[in-house]
Amino acid sequence: MIVKLKLAELLDRKDMSQKELAELTGIRPSAISELCRGIKERVQLDHLSRIATALNITDIRELIDLDEDADE
């Protein structure tokens, strides 16, 4: 199973820049960029929590997709 973040899509929808999200969450801008581009292999749960709070997300499915058929 592969978890994919929909962070870039959410930022577009909320008209928010990566820099603004980094400032709101305290997460390094480079880490936000990597999450948006999908090149980070691991995501800290604390980061997901801070991102969800900053984007006012109550349903985690707004932020992540689970691909159960993908090869690991």
Tab-separated table of N, CA and C in Angstrom, residues 25 27 43-52:
chain	number	residue	atom	x	y	z
A	25	THR	N	2.855	26.308	10.010
A	25	THR	CA	3.071	25.010	10.649
A	25	THR	C	4.402	24.892	11.384
A	27	ILE	N	7.020	23.983	9.842
A	27	ILE	CA	7.728	22.940	9.094
A	27	ILE	C	8.651	23.626	8.086
A	43	VAL	N	6.689	10.431	6.127
A	43	VAL	CA	6.059	11.657	6.602
A	43	VAL	C	5.833	11.514	8.099
A	44	GLN	N	6.257	12.509	8.837
A	44	GLN	CA	6.045	12.485	10.281
A	44	GLN	C	4.573	12.755	10.589
A	45	LEU	N	4.012	11.981	11.503
A	45	LEU	CA	2.611	12.177	11.879
A	45	LEU	C	2.386	13.568	12.446
A	46	ASP	N	3.374	14.096	13.153
A	46	ASP	CA	3.266	15.451	13.683
A	46	ASP	C	3.119	16.467	12.556
A	47	HIS	N	3.845	16.261	11.466
A	47	HIS	CA	3.733	17.164	10.316
A	47	HIS	C	2.338	17.086	9.711
A	48	LEU	N	1.810	15.873	9.563
A	48	LEU	CA	0.451	15.725	9.029
A	48	LEU	C	-0.553	16.437	9.911
A	49	SER	N	-0.391	16.312	11.206
A	49	SER	CA	-1.298	16.961	12.146
A	49	SER	C	-1.227	18.479	12.025
A	50	ARG	N	-0.016	19.023	11.952
A	50	ARG	CA	0.143	20.480	11.827
A	50	ARG	C	-0.399	20.993	10.498
A	51	ILE	N	-0.187	20.235	9.430
A	51	ILE	CA	-0.707	20.627	8.115
A	51	ILE	C	-2.231	20.598	8.129
A	52	ALA	N	-2.805	19.541	8.680
A	52	ALA	CA	-4.265	19.425	8.746
A	52	ALA	C	-4.863	20.578	9.541
